[in-house]
Backbone as ProteinMPNN parsed JSONL, in Angstrom:
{"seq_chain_A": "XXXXXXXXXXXXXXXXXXXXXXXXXXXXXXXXXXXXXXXXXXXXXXXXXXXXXXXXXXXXXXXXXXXXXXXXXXXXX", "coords_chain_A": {"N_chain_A": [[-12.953, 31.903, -29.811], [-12.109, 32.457, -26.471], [-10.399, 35.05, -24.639], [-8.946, 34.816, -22.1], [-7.344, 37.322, -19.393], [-4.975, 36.771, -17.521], [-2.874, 37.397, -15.422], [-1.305, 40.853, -14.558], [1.358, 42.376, -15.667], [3.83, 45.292, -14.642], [5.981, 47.385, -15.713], [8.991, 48.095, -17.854], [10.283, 46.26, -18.934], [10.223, 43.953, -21.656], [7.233, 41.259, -22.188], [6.728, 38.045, -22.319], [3.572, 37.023, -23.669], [1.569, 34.359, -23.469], [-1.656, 32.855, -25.259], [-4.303, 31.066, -24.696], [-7.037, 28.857, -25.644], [-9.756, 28.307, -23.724], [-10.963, 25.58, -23.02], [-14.127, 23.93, -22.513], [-14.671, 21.669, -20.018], [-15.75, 18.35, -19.425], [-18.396, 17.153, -17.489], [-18.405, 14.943, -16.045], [-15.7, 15.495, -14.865], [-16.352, 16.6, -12.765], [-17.082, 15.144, -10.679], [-14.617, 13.621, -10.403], [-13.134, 15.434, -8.733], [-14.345, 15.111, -6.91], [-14.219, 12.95, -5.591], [-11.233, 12.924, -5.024], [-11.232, 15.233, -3.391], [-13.19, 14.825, -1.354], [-15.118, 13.002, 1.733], [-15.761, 9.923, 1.727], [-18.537, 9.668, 2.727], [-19.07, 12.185, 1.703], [-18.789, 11.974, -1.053], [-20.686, 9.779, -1.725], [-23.389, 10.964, -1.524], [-23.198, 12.999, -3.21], [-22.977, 11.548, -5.214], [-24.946, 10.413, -5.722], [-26.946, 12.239, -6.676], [-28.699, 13.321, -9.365], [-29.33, 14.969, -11.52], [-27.436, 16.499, -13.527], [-26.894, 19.728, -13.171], [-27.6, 20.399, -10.615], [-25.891, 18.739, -9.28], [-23.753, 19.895, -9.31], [-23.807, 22.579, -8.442], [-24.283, 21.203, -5.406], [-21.561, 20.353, -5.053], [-20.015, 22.311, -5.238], [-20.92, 24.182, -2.973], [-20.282, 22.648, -0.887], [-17.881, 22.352, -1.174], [-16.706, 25.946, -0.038], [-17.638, 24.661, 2.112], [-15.911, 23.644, 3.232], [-13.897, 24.92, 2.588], [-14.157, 26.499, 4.309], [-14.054, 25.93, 6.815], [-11.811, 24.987, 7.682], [-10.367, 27.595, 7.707], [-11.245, 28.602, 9.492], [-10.414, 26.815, 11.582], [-7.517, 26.863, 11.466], [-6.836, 29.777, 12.351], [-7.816, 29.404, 14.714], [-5.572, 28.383, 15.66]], "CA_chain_A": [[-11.983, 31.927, -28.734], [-12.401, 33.804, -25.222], [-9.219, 34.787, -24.326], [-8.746, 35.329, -20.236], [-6.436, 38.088, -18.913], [-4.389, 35.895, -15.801], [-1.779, 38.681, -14.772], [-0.746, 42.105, -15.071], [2.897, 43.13, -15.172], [4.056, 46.589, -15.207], [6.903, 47.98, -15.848], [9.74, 48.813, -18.999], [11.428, 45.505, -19.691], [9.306, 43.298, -22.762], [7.045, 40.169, -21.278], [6.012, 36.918, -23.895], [2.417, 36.188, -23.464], [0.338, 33.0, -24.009], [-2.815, 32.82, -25.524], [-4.485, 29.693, -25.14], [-8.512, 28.649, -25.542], [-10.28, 27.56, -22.117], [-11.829, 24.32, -22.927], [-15.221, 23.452, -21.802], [-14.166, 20.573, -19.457], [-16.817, 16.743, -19.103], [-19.028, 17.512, -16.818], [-18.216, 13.949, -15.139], [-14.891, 15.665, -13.973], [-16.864, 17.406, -11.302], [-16.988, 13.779, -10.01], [-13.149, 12.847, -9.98], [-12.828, 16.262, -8.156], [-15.124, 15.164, -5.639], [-13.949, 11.954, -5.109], [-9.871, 13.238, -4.457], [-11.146, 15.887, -2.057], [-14.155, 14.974, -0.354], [-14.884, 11.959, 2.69], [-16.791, 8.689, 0.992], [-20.036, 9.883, 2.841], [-19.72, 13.465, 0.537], [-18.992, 11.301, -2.471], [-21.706, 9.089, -2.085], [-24.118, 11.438, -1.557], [-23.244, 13.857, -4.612], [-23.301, 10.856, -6.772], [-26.539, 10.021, -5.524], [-27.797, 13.285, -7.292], [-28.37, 12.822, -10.863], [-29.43, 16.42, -12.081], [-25.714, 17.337, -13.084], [-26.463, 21.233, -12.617], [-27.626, 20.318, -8.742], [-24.843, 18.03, -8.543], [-22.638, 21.095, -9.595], [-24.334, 23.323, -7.18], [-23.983, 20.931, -4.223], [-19.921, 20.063, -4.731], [-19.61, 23.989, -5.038], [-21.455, 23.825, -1.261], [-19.878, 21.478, -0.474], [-16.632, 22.859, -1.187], [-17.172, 26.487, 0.657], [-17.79, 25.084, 3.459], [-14.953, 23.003, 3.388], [-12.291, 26.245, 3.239], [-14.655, 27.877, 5.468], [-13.871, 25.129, 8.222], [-10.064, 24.93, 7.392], [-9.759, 29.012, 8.009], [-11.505, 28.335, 11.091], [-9.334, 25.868, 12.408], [-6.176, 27.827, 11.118], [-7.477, 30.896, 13.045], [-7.618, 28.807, 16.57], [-3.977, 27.631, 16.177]], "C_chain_A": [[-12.279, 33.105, -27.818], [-11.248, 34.009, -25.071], [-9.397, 35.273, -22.835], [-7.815, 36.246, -20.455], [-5.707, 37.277, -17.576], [-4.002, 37.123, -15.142], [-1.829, 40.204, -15.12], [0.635, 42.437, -14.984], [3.038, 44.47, -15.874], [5.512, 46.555, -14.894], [7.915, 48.354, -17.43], [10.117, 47.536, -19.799], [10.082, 44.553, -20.502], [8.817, 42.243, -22.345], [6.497, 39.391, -22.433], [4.45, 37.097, -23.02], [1.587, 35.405, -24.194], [-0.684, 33.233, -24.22], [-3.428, 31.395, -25.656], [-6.314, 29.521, -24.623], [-8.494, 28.113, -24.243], [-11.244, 26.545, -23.015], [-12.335, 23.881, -22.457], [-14.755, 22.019, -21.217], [-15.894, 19.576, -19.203], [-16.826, 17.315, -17.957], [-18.424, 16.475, -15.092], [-16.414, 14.799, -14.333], [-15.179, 16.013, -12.75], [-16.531, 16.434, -9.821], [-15.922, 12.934, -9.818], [-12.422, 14.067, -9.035], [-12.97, 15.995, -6.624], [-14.718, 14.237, -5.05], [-12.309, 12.174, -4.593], [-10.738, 14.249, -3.376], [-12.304, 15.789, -1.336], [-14.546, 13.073, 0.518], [-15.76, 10.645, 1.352], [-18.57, 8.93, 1.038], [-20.508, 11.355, 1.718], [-20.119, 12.899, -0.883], [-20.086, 11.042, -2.883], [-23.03, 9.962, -1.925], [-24.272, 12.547, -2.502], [-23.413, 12.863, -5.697], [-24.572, 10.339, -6.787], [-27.277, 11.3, -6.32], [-27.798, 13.233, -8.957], [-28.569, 13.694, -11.516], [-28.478, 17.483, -11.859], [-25.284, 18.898, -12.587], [-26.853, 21.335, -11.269], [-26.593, 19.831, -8.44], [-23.514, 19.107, -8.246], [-22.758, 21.643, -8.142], [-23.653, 22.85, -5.686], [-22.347, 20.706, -4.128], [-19.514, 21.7, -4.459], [-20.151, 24.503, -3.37], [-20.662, 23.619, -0.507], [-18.294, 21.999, 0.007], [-15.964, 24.502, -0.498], [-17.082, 26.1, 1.635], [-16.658, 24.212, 3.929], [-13.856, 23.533, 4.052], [-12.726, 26.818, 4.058], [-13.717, 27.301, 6.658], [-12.435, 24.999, 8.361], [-9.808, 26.388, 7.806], [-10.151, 29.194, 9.154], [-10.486, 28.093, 11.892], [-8.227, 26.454, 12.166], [-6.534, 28.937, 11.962], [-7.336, 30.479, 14.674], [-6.421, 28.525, 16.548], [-3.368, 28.607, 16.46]], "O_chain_A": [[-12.574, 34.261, -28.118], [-10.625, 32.997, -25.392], [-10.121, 36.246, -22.622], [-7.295, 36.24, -21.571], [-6.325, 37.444, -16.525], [-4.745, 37.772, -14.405], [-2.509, 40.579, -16.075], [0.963, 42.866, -13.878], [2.676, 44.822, -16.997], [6.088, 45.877, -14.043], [7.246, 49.05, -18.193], [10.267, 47.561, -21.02], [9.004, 44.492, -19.91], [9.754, 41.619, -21.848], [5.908, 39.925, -23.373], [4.4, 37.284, -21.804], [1.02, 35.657, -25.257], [-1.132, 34.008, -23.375], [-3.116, 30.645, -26.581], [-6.773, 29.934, -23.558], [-7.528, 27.58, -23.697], [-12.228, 26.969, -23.621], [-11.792, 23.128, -21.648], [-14.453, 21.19, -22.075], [-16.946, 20.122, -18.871], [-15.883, 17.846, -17.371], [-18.188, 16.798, -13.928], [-16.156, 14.48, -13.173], [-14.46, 15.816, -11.77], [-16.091, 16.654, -8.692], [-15.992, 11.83, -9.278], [-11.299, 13.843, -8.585], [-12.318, 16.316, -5.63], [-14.716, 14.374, -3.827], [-12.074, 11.483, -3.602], [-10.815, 13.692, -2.281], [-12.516, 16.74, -0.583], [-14.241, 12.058, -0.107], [-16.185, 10.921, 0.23], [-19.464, 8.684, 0.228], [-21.583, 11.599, 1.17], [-21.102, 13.101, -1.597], [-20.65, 11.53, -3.862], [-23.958, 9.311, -2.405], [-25.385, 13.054, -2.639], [-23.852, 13.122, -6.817], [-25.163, 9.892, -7.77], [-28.469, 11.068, -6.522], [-26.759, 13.096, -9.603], [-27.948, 13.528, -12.566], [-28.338, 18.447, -11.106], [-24.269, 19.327, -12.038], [-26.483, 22.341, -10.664], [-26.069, 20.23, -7.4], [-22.66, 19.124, -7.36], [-22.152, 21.359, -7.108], [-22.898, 23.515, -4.978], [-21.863, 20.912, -3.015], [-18.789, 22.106, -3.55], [-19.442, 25.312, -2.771], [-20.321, 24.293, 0.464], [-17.757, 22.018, 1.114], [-14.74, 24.48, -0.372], [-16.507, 26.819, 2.453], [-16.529, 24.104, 5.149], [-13.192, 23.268, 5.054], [-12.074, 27.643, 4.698], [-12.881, 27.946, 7.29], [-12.03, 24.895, 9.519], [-8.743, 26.425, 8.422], [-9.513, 29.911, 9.925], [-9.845, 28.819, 12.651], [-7.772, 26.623, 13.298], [-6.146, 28.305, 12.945], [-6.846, 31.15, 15.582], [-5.994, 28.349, 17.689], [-2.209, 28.516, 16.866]]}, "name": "protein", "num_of_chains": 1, "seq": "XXXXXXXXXXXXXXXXXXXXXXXXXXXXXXXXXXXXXXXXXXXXXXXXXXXXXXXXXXXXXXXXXXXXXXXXXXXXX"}
């Protein structure tokens, strides 16, 4: 077990905390990720890649330049 740190709280009064394993998640999720947030032409062209640590790579791309273009456009309004 890894355990993460999420938060920090400071102060006096007593706080519960959770401990819970991170579970290596199916790879294929990458590909129900991609398909809720990206157009049909991103889809189809990440599933066209079949060497899952490129396919990784490119949704992680992919995705980058996604928020880039969204903080853009938020920025002109």
């Amino acid at each position: 077990m890894d355990p993460a740190l999420d938060s920090i709280t400071l102060g006096t009064k007593p706080i519960g905390i959770d401990v819970e394993e991170k579970k290596q998640k199916p790879r294929n999720n990458i590909m129900s990720f991609a398909q809720r947030y990206f157009t049909p032409c991103e889809f189809n062209f990440l599933h066209a890649v079949r060497d899952l640590e490129i396919q990784r790579q490119e949704v992680i791309k992919l995705w980058i330049l996604k928020v880039r273009d969204l903080e853009i456009q938020r920025q002109e309004v």
